[in-house]
Amino acid sequence: MSTVRDVRDLGLLALVWGTIFPAAEIGLSTFPPLLLMALRFDVASLIMIGYVVLRGEDWWPRSQGDVLAIVAGGVLWTVIGNGVWYIGQALTTSVFSGIMTSLVPVLTAGFSWVLLPKERLRPLSIVGLGIGFVGVVVMLVPSGAITFTESLLGKAILFGGAGGVALSSVLIRYADMSLTSSVQTAWSAAFGAVLLHVLGPLFGETWSGEVSLIAGVAVVYLGIISTVVAYLLYFSLLQRRPSFEVTLVMYLSPVVAATTGWLLFGEPITFSMVGGFLLIVVGFALMKRQEIRAELTRYGIAD
């Protein structure tokens, strides 16, 4: 990072994304998971749509690529990568949920290998992908013996949610859309919010109608700070910095999530979580070794 502004924004983005999980944990004490995420994206989509309109951006989808990007974002990112994700968190802990986000870049590279011909993995990168999956297994089944429990189900759901986030990002790139990222995000958030409102009752979710002050604050925080502010920061960083550097946020935010979950709720940080996380980081480093070398060379750290 070459400027104070870039370092500040990267740190702020890691903080904002890392605190999604404890904020959601607070919200889950009042709202069922799908409804909580529906409310989050209600708030976010309204603000994002207003932002797009005020900027005078071309907001109407005009191609199949635009529609594919919106649907991929709405279904895979919003519904599966957020709504279904927090069904998993409700069955585990916010610490584990946050750490599982570190898997997203590894899965993204794997999906890119399959769907994007220009991003084929070399043998050592495939080894890195395998190490990343070993890290997941270490976290999912720390004892080495599979026992079907509610916690294991929650962990498996989180794995599926990570896959949804990763696949959505690859499909959005594959779609080659004409829309700007902010417009596509606004559409996907709105579409996903509608789907979540429909799916909640179908999954048997019920809500008493009562809202505590802290749960209301959590919804506002999730909608405005963790979604709108976070994605504006993310896209701003992508315009100024290489995508590899911005991807590093995915390895800073789990640290924030684990720390805040431990401090706020007393949730344990186990050896299997730390070990699995480190294996995923090693796998990612192997898969992105060329980008890492290029960055180190750019900063004069490597030849």
PDB file of C-alpha atoms in Angstrom:
ATOM      1  CA  MET A   1       0.000   0.000   0.000  1.00  0.00           C
ATOM      2  CA  SER A   2       1.511   3.305  -1.047  1.00  0.00           C
ATOM      3  CA  THR A   3      -0.718   5.870   0.637  1.00  0.00           C
ATOM      4  CA  VAL A   4      -2.121   6.494   4.077  1.00  0.00           C
ATOM      5  CA  ARG A   5      -5.589   6.660   2.531  1.00  0.00           C
ATOM      6  CA  ASP A   6      -5.296   3.174   1.045  1.00  0.00           C
ATOM      7  CA  VAL A   7      -4.066   1.665   4.313  1.00  0.00           C
ATOM      8  CA  ARG A   8      -6.846   3.432   6.207  1.00  0.00           C
ATOM      9  CA  ASP A   9      -9.542   2.248   3.809  1.00  0.00           C
ATOM     10  CA  LEU A  10      -8.262  -1.329   3.793  1.00  0.00           C
ATOM     11  CA  GLY A  11      -8.245  -1.395   7.593  1.00  0.00           C
ATOM     12  CA  LEU A  12     -11.690   0.188   7.751  1.00  0.00           C
ATOM     13  CA  LEU A  13     -13.089  -2.331   5.264  1.00  0.00           C
ATOM     14  CA  ALA A  14     -11.646  -5.223   7.287  1.00  0.00           C
ATOM     15  CA  LEU A  15     -13.211  -3.751  10.436  1.00  0.00           C
ATOM     16  CA  VAL A  16     -16.606  -3.223   8.808  1.00  0.00           C
ATOM     17  CA  TRP A  17     -16.755  -6.671   7.205  1.00  0.00           C
ATOM     18  CA  GLY A  18     -15.352  -8.351  10.303  1.00  0.00           C
ATOM     19  CA  THR A  19     -18.055  -6.880  12.535  1.00  0.00           C
ATOM     20  CA  ILE A  20     -20.858  -8.184  10.281  1.00  0.00           C
ATOM     21  CA  PHE A  21     -20.840 -11.453  12.186  1.00  0.00           C
ATOM     22  CA  PRO A  22     -21.205 -10.171  15.767  1.00  0.00           C
ATOM     23  CA  ALA A  23     -23.791  -7.638  14.533  1.00  0.00           C
ATOM     24  CA  ALA A  24     -25.724 -10.486  12.918  1.00  0.00           C
ATOM     25  CA  GLU A  25     -25.423 -12.491  16.144  1.00  0.00           C
ATOM     26  CA  ILE A  26     -27.157  -9.630  17.959  1.00  0.00           C
ATOM     27  CA  GLY A  27     -29.840  -9.438  15.277  1.00  0.00           C
ATOM     28  CA  LEU A  28     -30.405 -13.205  15.404  1.00  0.00           C
ATOM     29  CA  SER A  29     -31.462 -12.873  19.036  1.00  0.00           C
ATOM     30  CA  THR A  30     -34.654 -11.173  17.770  1.00  0.00           C
ATOM     31  CA  PHE A  31     -35.082 -12.022  14.076  1.00  0.00           C
ATOM     32  CA  PRO A  32     -34.904 -15.383  12.288  1.00  0.00           C
ATOM     33  CA  PRO A  33     -31.961 -15.555   9.837  1.00  0.00           C
ATOM     34  CA  LEU A  34     -33.721 -15.057   6.493  1.00  0.00           C
ATOM     35  CA  LEU A  35     -35.869 -12.209   7.806  1.00  0.00           C
ATOM     36  CA  LEU A  36     -32.818 -10.532   9.339  1.00  0.00           C
ATOM     37  CA  MET A  37     -30.992 -10.595   6.014  1.00  0.00           C
ATOM     38  CA  ALA A  38     -34.145  -9.506   4.149  1.00  0.00           C
ATOM     39  CA  LEU A  39     -34.354  -6.429   6.383  1.00  0.00           C
ATOM     40  CA  ARG A  40     -30.635  -5.804   5.945  1.00  0.00           C
ATOM     41  CA  PHE A  41     -30.959  -5.761   2.166  1.00  0.00           C
ATOM     42  CA  ASP A  42     -34.201  -3.766   2.283  1.00  0.00           C
ATOM     43  CA  VAL A  43     -32.233  -0.980   3.933  1.00  0.00           C
ATOM     44  CA  ALA A  44     -29.165  -1.446   1.723  1.00  0.00           C
ATOM     45  CA  SER A  45     -31.035  -1.629  -1.594  1.00  0.00           C
ATOM     46  CA  LEU A  46     -33.065   1.518  -0.912  1.00  0.00           C
ATOM     47  CA  ILE A  47     -29.907   3.485  -0.145  1.00  0.00           C
ATOM     48  CA  MET A  48     -27.978   1.991  -3.067  1.00  0.00           C
ATOM     49  CA  ILE A  49     -30.811   2.733  -5.505  1.00  0.00           C
ATOM     50  CA  GLY A  50     -30.962   6.315  -4.243  1.00  0.00           C
ATOM     51  CA  TYR A  51     -27.186   6.587  -4.636  1.00  0.00           C
ATOM     52  CA  VAL A  52     -27.341   5.316  -8.224  1.00  0.00           C
ATOM     53  CA  VAL A  53     -30.185   7.688  -9.136  1.00  0.00           C
ATOM     54  CA  LEU A  54     -28.433  10.712  -7.614  1.00  0.00           C
ATOM     55  CA  ARG A  55     -25.272   9.909  -9.578  1.00  0.00           C
ATOM     56  CA  GLY A  56     -27.314   9.711 -12.775  1.00  0.00           C
ATOM     57  CA  GLU A  57     -25.986   6.262 -13.661  1.00  0.00           C
ATOM     58  CA  ASP A  58     -27.551   4.156 -16.398  1.00  0.00           C
ATOM     59  CA  TRP A  59     -29.479   1.779 -14.161  1.00  0.00           C
ATOM     60  CA  TRP A  60     -31.617  -0.276 -16.564  1.00  0.00           C
ATOM     61  CA  PRO A  61     -30.309  -3.773 -17.518  1.00  0.00           C
ATOM     62  CA  ARG A  62     -29.987  -3.977 -21.300  1.00  0.00           C
ATOM     63  CA  SER A  63     -28.295  -7.300 -22.025  1.00  0.00           C
ATOM     64  CA  GLN A  64     -28.368 -10.945 -21.037  1.00  0.00           C
ATOM     65  CA  GLY A  65     -25.075 -10.354 -19.254  1.00  0.00           C
ATOM     66  CA  ASP A  66     -26.684  -7.645 -17.122  1.00  0.00           C
ATOM     67  CA  VAL A  67     -29.555  -9.956 -16.173  1.00  0.00           C
ATOM     68  CA  LEU A  68     -27.190 -12.853 -15.413  1.00  0.00           C
ATOM     69  CA  ALA A  69     -25.077 -10.639 -13.149  1.00  0.00           C
ATOM     70  CA  ILE A  70     -28.148  -9.362 -11.286  1.00  0.00           C
ATOM     71  CA  VAL A  71     -29.616 -12.851 -10.831  1.00  0.00           C
ATOM     72  CA  ALA A  72     -26.263 -14.327  -9.781  1.00  0.00           C
ATOM     73  CA  GLY A  73     -25.810 -11.554  -7.253  1.00  0.00           C
ATOM     74  CA  GLY A  74     -29.389 -11.779  -6.000  1.00  0.00           C
ATOM     75  CA  VAL A  75     -29.589 -15.557  -5.671  1.00  0.00           C
ATOM     76  CA  LEU A  76     -26.024 -16.658  -4.941  1.00  0.00           C
ATOM     77  CA  TRP A  77     -24.615 -13.636  -3.118  1.00  0.00           C
ATOM     78  CA  THR A  78     -27.666 -12.226  -1.326  1.00  0.00           C
ATOM     79  CA  VAL A  79     -29.818 -15.304  -0.652  1.00  0.00           C
ATOM     80  CA  ILE A  80     -27.238 -18.100  -0.334  1.00  0.00           C
ATOM     81  CA  GLY A  81     -24.135 -16.118   0.595  1.00  0.00           C
ATOM     82  CA  ASN A  82     -25.992 -14.088   3.218  1.00  0.00           C
ATOM     83  CA  GLY A  83     -29.458 -15.429   4.029  1.00  0.00           C
ATOM     84  CA  VAL A  84     -28.581 -19.124   4.080  1.00  0.00           C
ATOM     85  CA  TRP A  85     -25.170 -18.277   5.545  1.00  0.00           C
ATOM     86  CA  TYR A  86     -26.760 -16.904   8.705  1.00  0.00           C
ATOM     87  CA  ILE A  87     -28.919 -19.992   9.110  1.00  0.00           C
ATOM     88  CA  GLY A  88     -25.548 -21.680   9.488  1.00  0.00           C
ATOM     89  CA  GLN A  89     -24.259 -19.057  11.917  1.00  0.00           C
ATOM     90  CA  ALA A  90     -27.369 -19.489  14.082  1.00  0.00           C
ATOM     91  CA  LEU A  91     -26.324 -23.139  14.507  1.00  0.00           C
ATOM     92  CA  THR A  92     -22.652 -22.398  15.254  1.00  0.00           C
ATOM     93  CA  THR A  93     -20.900 -19.212  16.433  1.00  0.00           C
ATOM     94  CA  SER A  94     -20.073 -15.814  14.976  1.00  0.00           C
ATOM     95  CA  VAL A  95     -16.362 -16.632  15.423  1.00  0.00           C
ATOM     96  CA  PHE A  96     -16.577 -19.739  13.222  1.00  0.00           C
ATOM     97  CA  SER A  97     -18.808 -17.913  10.737  1.00  0.00           C
ATOM     98  CA  GLY A  98     -16.281 -15.120  10.370  1.00  0.00           C
ATOM     99  CA  ILE A  99     -13.346 -17.487   9.930  1.00  0.00           C
ATOM    100  CA  MET A 100     -15.186 -19.359   7.160  1.00  0.00           C
ATOM    101  CA  THR A 101     -15.071 -16.220   4.992  1.00  0.00           C
ATOM    102  CA  SER A 102     -11.362 -16.923   4.484  1.00  0.00           C
ATOM    103  CA  LEU A 103     -12.419 -19.809   2.237  1.00  0.00           C
ATOM    104  CA  VAL A 104     -14.139 -17.506  -0.285  1.00  0.00           C
ATOM    105  CA  PRO A 105     -10.999 -16.489  -2.268  1.00  0.00           C
ATOM    106  CA  VAL A 106      -9.905 -20.140  -2.499  1.00  0.00           C
ATOM    107  CA  LEU A 107     -13.312 -21.243  -3.782  1.00  0.00           C
ATOM    108  CA  THR A 108     -13.376 -18.268  -6.155  1.00  0.00           C
ATOM    109  CA  ALA A 109     -10.111 -19.427  -7.716  1.00  0.00           C
ATOM    110  CA  GLY A 110     -11.510 -22.946  -8.000  1.00  0.00           C
ATOM    111  CA  PHE A 111     -14.695 -21.814  -9.746  1.00  0.00           C
ATOM    112  CA  SER A 112     -12.648 -19.516 -12.006  1.00  0.00           C
ATOM    113  CA  TRP A 113     -10.553 -22.520 -13.024  1.00  0.00           C
ATOM    114  CA  VAL A 114     -13.706 -24.291 -14.201  1.00  0.00           C
ATOM    115  CA  LEU A 115     -15.678 -21.386 -15.720  1.00  0.00           C
ATOM    116  CA  LEU A 116     -13.064 -18.898 -16.945  1.00  0.00           C
ATOM    117  CA  PRO A 117     -10.647 -20.442 -19.499  1.00  0.00           C
ATOM    118  CA  LYS A 118      -8.040 -17.714 -19.005  1.00  0.00           C
ATOM    119  CA  GLU A 119      -7.678 -18.571 -15.312  1.00  0.00           C
ATOM    120  CA  ARG A 120      -6.628 -22.215 -15.456  1.00  0.00           C
ATOM    121  CA  LEU A 121      -4.755 -23.432 -12.387  1.00  0.00           C
ATOM    122  CA  ARG A 122      -1.215 -24.799 -12.597  1.00  0.00           C
ATOM    123  CA  PRO A 123      -0.306 -27.994 -10.699  1.00  0.00           C
ATOM    124  CA  LEU A 124       1.044 -26.131  -7.652  1.00  0.00           C
ATOM    125  CA  SER A 125      -2.114 -24.014  -7.561  1.00  0.00           C
ATOM    126  CA  ILE A 126      -4.198 -27.191  -7.530  1.00  0.00           C
ATOM    127  CA  VAL A 127      -2.131 -28.332  -4.539  1.00  0.00           C
ATOM    128  CA  GLY A 128      -2.966 -24.999  -2.885  1.00  0.00           C
ATOM    129  CA  LEU A 129      -6.652 -25.571  -3.568  1.00  0.00           C
ATOM    130  CA  GLY A 130      -6.372 -28.990  -1.944  1.00  0.00           C
ATOM    131  CA  ILE A 131      -4.615 -27.558   1.123  1.00  0.00           C
ATOM    132  CA  GLY A 132      -7.406 -25.004   1.447  1.00  0.00           C
ATOM    133  CA  PHE A 133      -9.990 -27.770   1.494  1.00  0.00           C
ATOM    134  CA  VAL A 134      -7.950 -29.675   4.092  1.00  0.00           C
ATOM    135  CA  GLY A 135      -8.174 -26.544   6.229  1.00  0.00           C
ATOM    136  CA  VAL A 136     -11.949 -26.614   5.880  1.00  0.00           C
ATOM    137  CA  VAL A 137     -12.079 -30.277   6.924  1.00  0.00           C
ATOM    138  CA  VAL A 138      -9.938 -29.497   9.982  1.00  0.00           C
ATOM    139  CA  MET A 139     -12.447 -26.833  11.020  1.00  0.00           C
ATOM    140  CA  LEU A 140     -15.547 -28.861  10.159  1.00  0.00           C
ATOM    141  CA  VAL A 141     -14.441 -32.109  11.801  1.00  0.00           C
ATOM    142  CA  PRO A 142     -11.739 -31.216  14.370  1.00  0.00           C
ATOM    143  CA  SER A 143     -11.883 -34.626  16.071  1.00  0.00           C
ATOM    144  CA  GLY A 144     -11.444 -36.529  12.813  1.00  0.00           C
ATOM    145  CA  ALA A 145     -14.673 -38.429  13.448  1.00  0.00           C
ATOM    146  CA  ILE A 146     -17.895 -37.321  11.771  1.00  0.00           C
ATOM    147  CA  THR A 147     -20.732 -36.919  14.252  1.00  0.00           C
ATOM    148  CA  PHE A 148     -23.930 -35.501  12.840  1.00  0.00           C
ATOM    149  CA  THR A 149     -24.790 -32.662  15.181  1.00  0.00           C
ATOM    150  CA  GLU A 150     -26.534 -29.319  14.857  1.00  0.00           C
ATOM    151  CA  SER A 151     -23.140 -27.624  14.940  1.00  0.00           C
ATOM    152  CA  LEU A 152     -21.817 -29.754  12.058  1.00  0.00           C
ATOM    153  CA  LEU A 153     -24.939 -28.947  10.039  1.00  0.00           C
ATOM    154  CA  GLY A 154     -24.366 -25.250  10.677  1.00  0.00           C
ATOM    155  CA  LYS A 155     -20.733 -25.544   9.574  1.00  0.00           C
ATOM    156  CA  ALA A 156     -21.761 -27.363   6.395  1.00  0.00           C
ATOM    157  CA  ILE A 157     -24.306 -24.626   5.649  1.00  0.00           C
ATOM    158  CA  LEU A 158     -21.584 -21.997   6.083  1.00  0.00           C
ATOM    159  CA  PHE A 159     -19.435 -23.920   3.600  1.00  0.00           C
ATOM    160  CA  GLY A 160     -22.334 -23.775   1.125  1.00  0.00           C
ATOM    161  CA  GLY A 161     -22.728 -20.058   1.787  1.00  0.00           C
ATOM    162  CA  ALA A 162     -19.045 -19.468   1.046  1.00  0.00           C
ATOM    163  CA  GLY A 163     -19.535 -21.362  -2.205  1.00  0.00           C
ATOM    164  CA  GLY A 164     -22.467 -19.099  -3.081  1.00  0.00           C
ATOM    165  CA  VAL A 165     -20.418 -15.938  -2.563  1.00  0.00           C
ATOM    166  CA  ALA A 166     -17.498 -17.323  -4.591  1.00  0.00           C
ATOM    167  CA  LEU A 167     -19.630 -18.596  -7.472  1.00  0.00           C
ATOM    168  CA  SER A 168     -21.555 -15.317  -7.675  1.00  0.00           C
ATOM    169  CA  SER A 169     -18.343 -13.304  -8.107  1.00  0.00           C
ATOM    170  CA  VAL A 170     -17.152 -15.617 -10.900  1.00  0.00           C
ATOM    171  CA  LEU A 171     -20.507 -15.591 -12.714  1.00  0.00           C
ATOM    172  CA  ILE A 172     -20.648 -11.786 -12.516  1.00  0.00           C
ATOM    173  CA  ARG A 173     -17.241 -11.639 -14.224  1.00  0.00           C
ATOM    174  CA  TYR A 174     -18.344 -14.284 -16.726  1.00  0.00           C
ATOM    175  CA  ALA A 175     -21.483 -12.279 -17.537  1.00  0.00           C
ATOM    176  CA  ASP A 176     -19.444  -9.359 -18.934  1.00  0.00           C
ATOM    177  CA  MET A 177     -22.163  -6.912 -17.894  1.00  0.00           C
ATOM    178  CA  SER A 178     -22.521  -3.335 -19.130  1.00  0.00           C
ATOM    179  CA  LEU A 179     -23.840  -2.103 -15.766  1.00  0.00           C
ATOM    180  CA  THR A 180     -21.551  -0.466 -13.229  1.00  0.00           C
ATOM    181  CA  SER A 181     -20.745  -2.414 -10.071  1.00  0.00           C
ATOM    182  CA  SER A 182     -22.858  -0.085  -7.926  1.00  0.00           C
ATOM    183  CA  VAL A 183     -25.908  -0.521 -10.177  1.00  0.00           C
ATOM    184  CA  GLN A 184     -25.525  -4.301 -10.274  1.00  0.00           C
ATOM    185  CA  THR A 185     -25.128  -4.399  -6.490  1.00  0.00           C
ATOM    186  CA  ALA A 186     -28.273  -2.282  -5.999  1.00  0.00           C
ATOM    187  CA  TRP A 187     -30.319  -4.533  -8.291  1.00  0.00           C
ATOM    188  CA  SER A 188     -28.977  -7.730  -6.710  1.00  0.00           C
ATOM    189  CA  ALA A 189     -29.625  -6.459  -3.187  1.00  0.00           C
ATOM    190  CA  ALA A 190     -33.220  -5.511  -4.047  1.00  0.00           C
ATOM    191  CA  PHE A 191     -33.899  -8.780  -5.897  1.00  0.00           C
ATOM    192  CA  GLY A 192     -32.336 -10.810  -3.105  1.00  0.00           C
ATOM    193  CA  ALA A 193     -34.333  -8.970  -0.434  1.00  0.00           C
ATOM    194  CA  VAL A 194     -37.603  -9.868  -2.175  1.00  0.00           C
ATOM    195  CA  LEU A 195     -36.544 -13.518  -2.446  1.00  0.00           C
ATOM    196  CA  LEU A 196     -35.582 -13.607   1.234  1.00  0.00           C
ATOM    197  CA  HIS A 197     -38.971 -12.193   2.284  1.00  0.00           C
ATOM    198  CA  VAL A 198     -40.663 -14.941   0.247  1.00  0.00           C
ATOM    199  CA  LEU A 199     -38.398 -17.764   1.429  1.00  0.00           C
ATOM    200  CA  GLY A 200     -38.601 -16.927   5.142  1.00  0.00           C
ATOM    201  CA  PRO A 201     -42.214 -18.107   5.634  1.00  0.00           C
ATOM    202  CA  LEU A 202     -41.643 -21.044   3.269  1.00  0.00           C
ATOM    203  CA  PHE A 203     -38.830 -22.199   5.566  1.00  0.00           C
ATOM    204  CA  GLY A 204     -41.175 -21.904   8.528  1.00  0.00           C
ATOM    205  CA  GLU A 205     -39.682 -18.741   9.978  1.00  0.00           C
ATOM    206  CA  THR A 206     -41.854 -16.863  12.452  1.00  0.00           C
ATOM    207  CA  TRP A 207     -41.343 -13.562  14.233  1.00  0.00           C
ATOM    208  CA  SER A 208     -43.170 -12.187  17.261  1.00  0.00           C
ATOM    209  CA  GLY A 209     -43.204  -8.648  15.872  1.00  0.00           C
ATOM    210  CA  GLU A 210     -41.219  -7.298  18.815  1.00  0.00           C
ATOM    211  CA  VAL A 211     -37.964  -5.447  18.185  1.00  0.00           C
ATOM    212  CA  SER A 212     -35.461  -4.540  20.872  1.00  0.00           C
ATOM    213  CA  LEU A 213     -33.455  -1.350  20.482  1.00  0.00           C
ATOM    214  CA  ILE A 214     -30.177  -3.216  20.088  1.00  0.00           C
ATOM    215  CA  ALA A 215     -31.650  -5.537  17.429  1.00  0.00           C
ATOM    216  CA  GLY A 216     -32.950  -2.517  15.508  1.00  0.00           C
ATOM    217  CA  VAL A 217     -29.524  -0.906  15.682  1.00  0.00           C
ATOM    218  CA  ALA A 218     -27.996  -4.168  14.425  1.00  0.00           C
ATOM    219  CA  VAL A 219     -30.284  -4.166  11.355  1.00  0.00           C
ATOM    220  CA  VAL A 220     -29.405  -0.546  10.554  1.00  0.00           C
ATOM    221  CA  TYR A 221     -25.706  -1.279  11.045  1.00  0.00           C
ATOM    222  CA  LEU A 222     -25.885  -4.339   8.794  1.00  0.00           C
ATOM    223  CA  GLY A 223     -27.795  -2.466   6.093  1.00  0.00           C
ATOM    224  CA  ILE A 224     -25.881   0.805   6.035  1.00  0.00           C
ATOM    225  CA  ILE A 225     -22.387   0.197   7.405  1.00  0.00           C
ATOM    226  CA  SER A 226     -21.786  -3.479   6.633  1.00  0.00           C
ATOM    227  CA  THR A 227     -23.356  -3.325   3.172  1.00  0.00           C
ATOM    228  CA  VAL A 228     -23.548   0.144   1.614  1.00  0.00           C
ATOM    229  CA  VAL A 229     -20.427   1.668   3.187  1.00  0.00           C
ATOM    230  CA  ALA A 230     -18.488  -1.600   2.873  1.00  0.00           C
ATOM    231  CA  TYR A 231     -19.187  -2.071  -0.824  1.00  0.00           C
ATOM    232  CA  LEU A 232     -18.522   1.567  -1.683  1.00  0.00           C
ATOM    233  CA  LEU A 233     -15.184   1.217   0.110  1.00  0.00           C
ATOM    234  CA  TYR A 234     -14.522  -2.072  -1.674  1.00  0.00           C
ATOM    235  CA  PHE A 235     -15.199  -0.702  -5.162  1.00  0.00           C
ATOM    236  CA  SER A 236     -13.233   2.460  -4.380  1.00  0.00           C
ATOM    237  CA  LEU A 237     -10.218   0.369  -3.363  1.00  0.00           C
ATOM    238  CA  LEU A 238     -10.522  -1.756  -6.511  1.00  0.00           C
ATOM    239  CA  GLN A 239     -10.235   1.411  -8.592  1.00  0.00           C
ATOM    240  CA  ARG A 240      -7.035   2.462  -6.802  1.00  0.00           C
ATOM    241  CA  ARG A 241      -5.285  -0.777  -5.883  1.00  0.00           C
ATOM    242  CA  PRO A 242      -4.617  -4.189  -7.500  1.00  0.00           C
ATOM    243  CA  SER A 243      -7.413  -6.676  -6.848  1.00  0.00           C
ATOM    244  CA  PHE A 244      -4.967  -9.003  -5.061  1.00  0.00           C
ATOM    245  CA  GLU A 245      -4.297  -6.403  -2.368  1.00  0.00           C
ATOM    246  CA  VAL A 246      -8.012  -5.830  -1.834  1.00  0.00           C
ATOM    247  CA  THR A 247      -8.552  -9.598  -1.561  1.00  0.00           C
ATOM    248  CA  LEU A 248      -6.328  -9.562   1.521  1.00  0.00           C
ATOM    249  CA  VAL A 249      -9.298  -8.074   3.378  1.00  0.00           C
ATOM    250  CA  MET A 250     -10.775 -11.586   3.324  1.00  0.00           C
ATOM    251  CA  TYR A 251      -7.907 -12.604   5.621  1.00  0.00           C
ATOM    252  CA  LEU A 252      -8.083  -9.584   7.914  1.00  0.00           C
ATOM    253  CA  SER A 253     -11.845  -9.592   8.510  1.00  0.00           C
ATOM    254  CA  PRO A 254     -11.878 -13.129  10.047  1.00  0.00           C
ATOM    255  CA  VAL A 255      -9.369 -11.918  12.635  1.00  0.00           C
ATOM    256  CA  VAL A 256     -11.684  -8.997  13.452  1.00  0.00           C
ATOM    257  CA  ALA A 257     -14.709 -11.326  13.557  1.00  0.00           C
ATOM    258  CA  ALA A 258     -13.010 -13.829  15.853  1.00  0.00           C
ATOM    259  CA  THR A 259     -11.746 -11.124  18.206  1.00  0.00           C
ATOM    260  CA  THR A 260     -15.097  -9.324  18.496  1.00  0.00           C
ATOM    261  CA  GLY A 261     -17.015 -12.609  18.891  1.00  0.00           C
ATOM    262  CA  TRP A 262     -14.689 -13.609  21.702  1.00  0.00           C
ATOM    263  CA  LEU A 263     -14.865 -10.215  23.413  1.00  0.00           C
ATOM    264  CA  LEU A 264     -18.629  -9.647  23.073  1.00  0.00           C
ATOM    265  CA  PHE A 265     -20.026 -13.155  23.503  1.00  0.00           C
ATOM    266  CA  GLY A 266     -17.215 -15.163  25.055  1.00  0.00           C
ATOM    267  CA  GLU A 267     -17.221 -17.504  22.048  1.00  0.00           C
ATOM    268  CA  PRO A 268     -14.205 -19.829  22.012  1.00  0.00           C
ATOM    269  CA  ILE A 269     -11.414 -19.629  19.450  1.00  0.00           C
ATOM    270  CA  THR A 270     -10.250 -23.240  19.139  1.00  0.00           C
ATOM    271  CA  PHE A 271      -6.993 -24.727  17.861  1.00  0.00           C
ATOM    272  CA  SER A 272      -8.881 -26.368  14.996  1.00  0.00           C
ATOM    273  CA  MET A 273     -10.243 -22.981  13.907  1.00  0.00           C
ATOM    274  CA  VAL A 274      -6.797 -21.381  13.978  1.00  0.00           C
ATOM    275  CA  GLY A 275      -5.144 -24.374  12.296  1.00  0.00           C
ATOM    276  CA  GLY A 276      -7.806 -24.613   9.597  1.00  0.00           C
ATOM    277  CA  PHE A 277      -7.604 -20.874   8.957  1.00  0.00           C
ATOM    278  CA  LEU A 278      -3.817 -21.030   8.585  1.00  0.00           C
ATOM    279  CA  LEU A 279      -4.088 -23.959   6.150  1.00  0.00           C
ATOM    280  CA  ILE A 280      -6.562 -21.974   4.057  1.00  0.00           C
ATOM    281  CA  VAL A 281      -4.162 -19.003   4.049  1.00  0.00           C
ATOM    282  CA  VAL A 282      -1.300 -21.285   2.946  1.00  0.00           C
ATOM    283  CA  GLY A 283      -3.483 -22.719   0.189  1.00  0.00           C
ATOM    284  CA  PHE A 284      -4.406 -19.235  -0.982  1.00  0.00           C
ATOM    285  CA  ALA A 285      -0.739 -18.181  -0.938  1.00  0.00           C
ATOM    286  CA  LEU A 286       0.194 -21.133  -3.173  1.00  0.00           C
ATOM    287  CA  MET A 287      -2.626 -20.360  -5.581  1.00  0.00           C
ATOM    288  CA  LYS A 288      -1.667 -16.680  -5.729  1.00  0.00           C
ATOM    289  CA  ARG A 289       2.101 -17.090  -5.494  1.00  0.00           C
ATOM    290  CA  GLN A 290       2.755 -15.217  -8.759  1.00  0.00           C
ATOM    291  CA  GLU A 291       0.673 -12.234  -7.642  1.00  0.00           C
ATOM    292  CA  ILE A 292       2.390 -12.287  -4.238  1.00  0.00           C
ATOM    293  CA  ARG A 293       5.837 -12.301  -5.880  1.00  0.00           C
ATOM    294  CA  ALA A 294       4.804  -9.460  -8.196  1.00  0.00           C
ATOM    295  CA  GLU A 295       3.597  -7.383  -5.243  1.00  0.00           C
ATOM    296  CA  LEU A 296       6.746  -8.077  -3.213  1.00  0.00           C
ATOM    297  CA  THR A 297       8.883  -7.136  -6.225  1.00  0.00           C
ATOM    298  CA  ARG A 298       6.895  -3.936  -6.706  1.00  0.00           C
ATOM    299  CA  TYR A 299       7.694  -2.926  -3.137  1.00  0.00           C
ATOM    300  CA  GLY A 300      11.362  -3.954  -3.429  1.00  0.00           C
ATOM    301  CA  ILE A 301      11.014  -6.868  -0.987  1.00  0.00           C
ATOM    302  CA  ALA A 302      11.782  -9.587  -3.555  1.00  0.00           C
ATOM    303  CA  ASP A 303      13.675  -9.718  -6.850  1.00  0.00           C
TER     304      ASP A 303
END
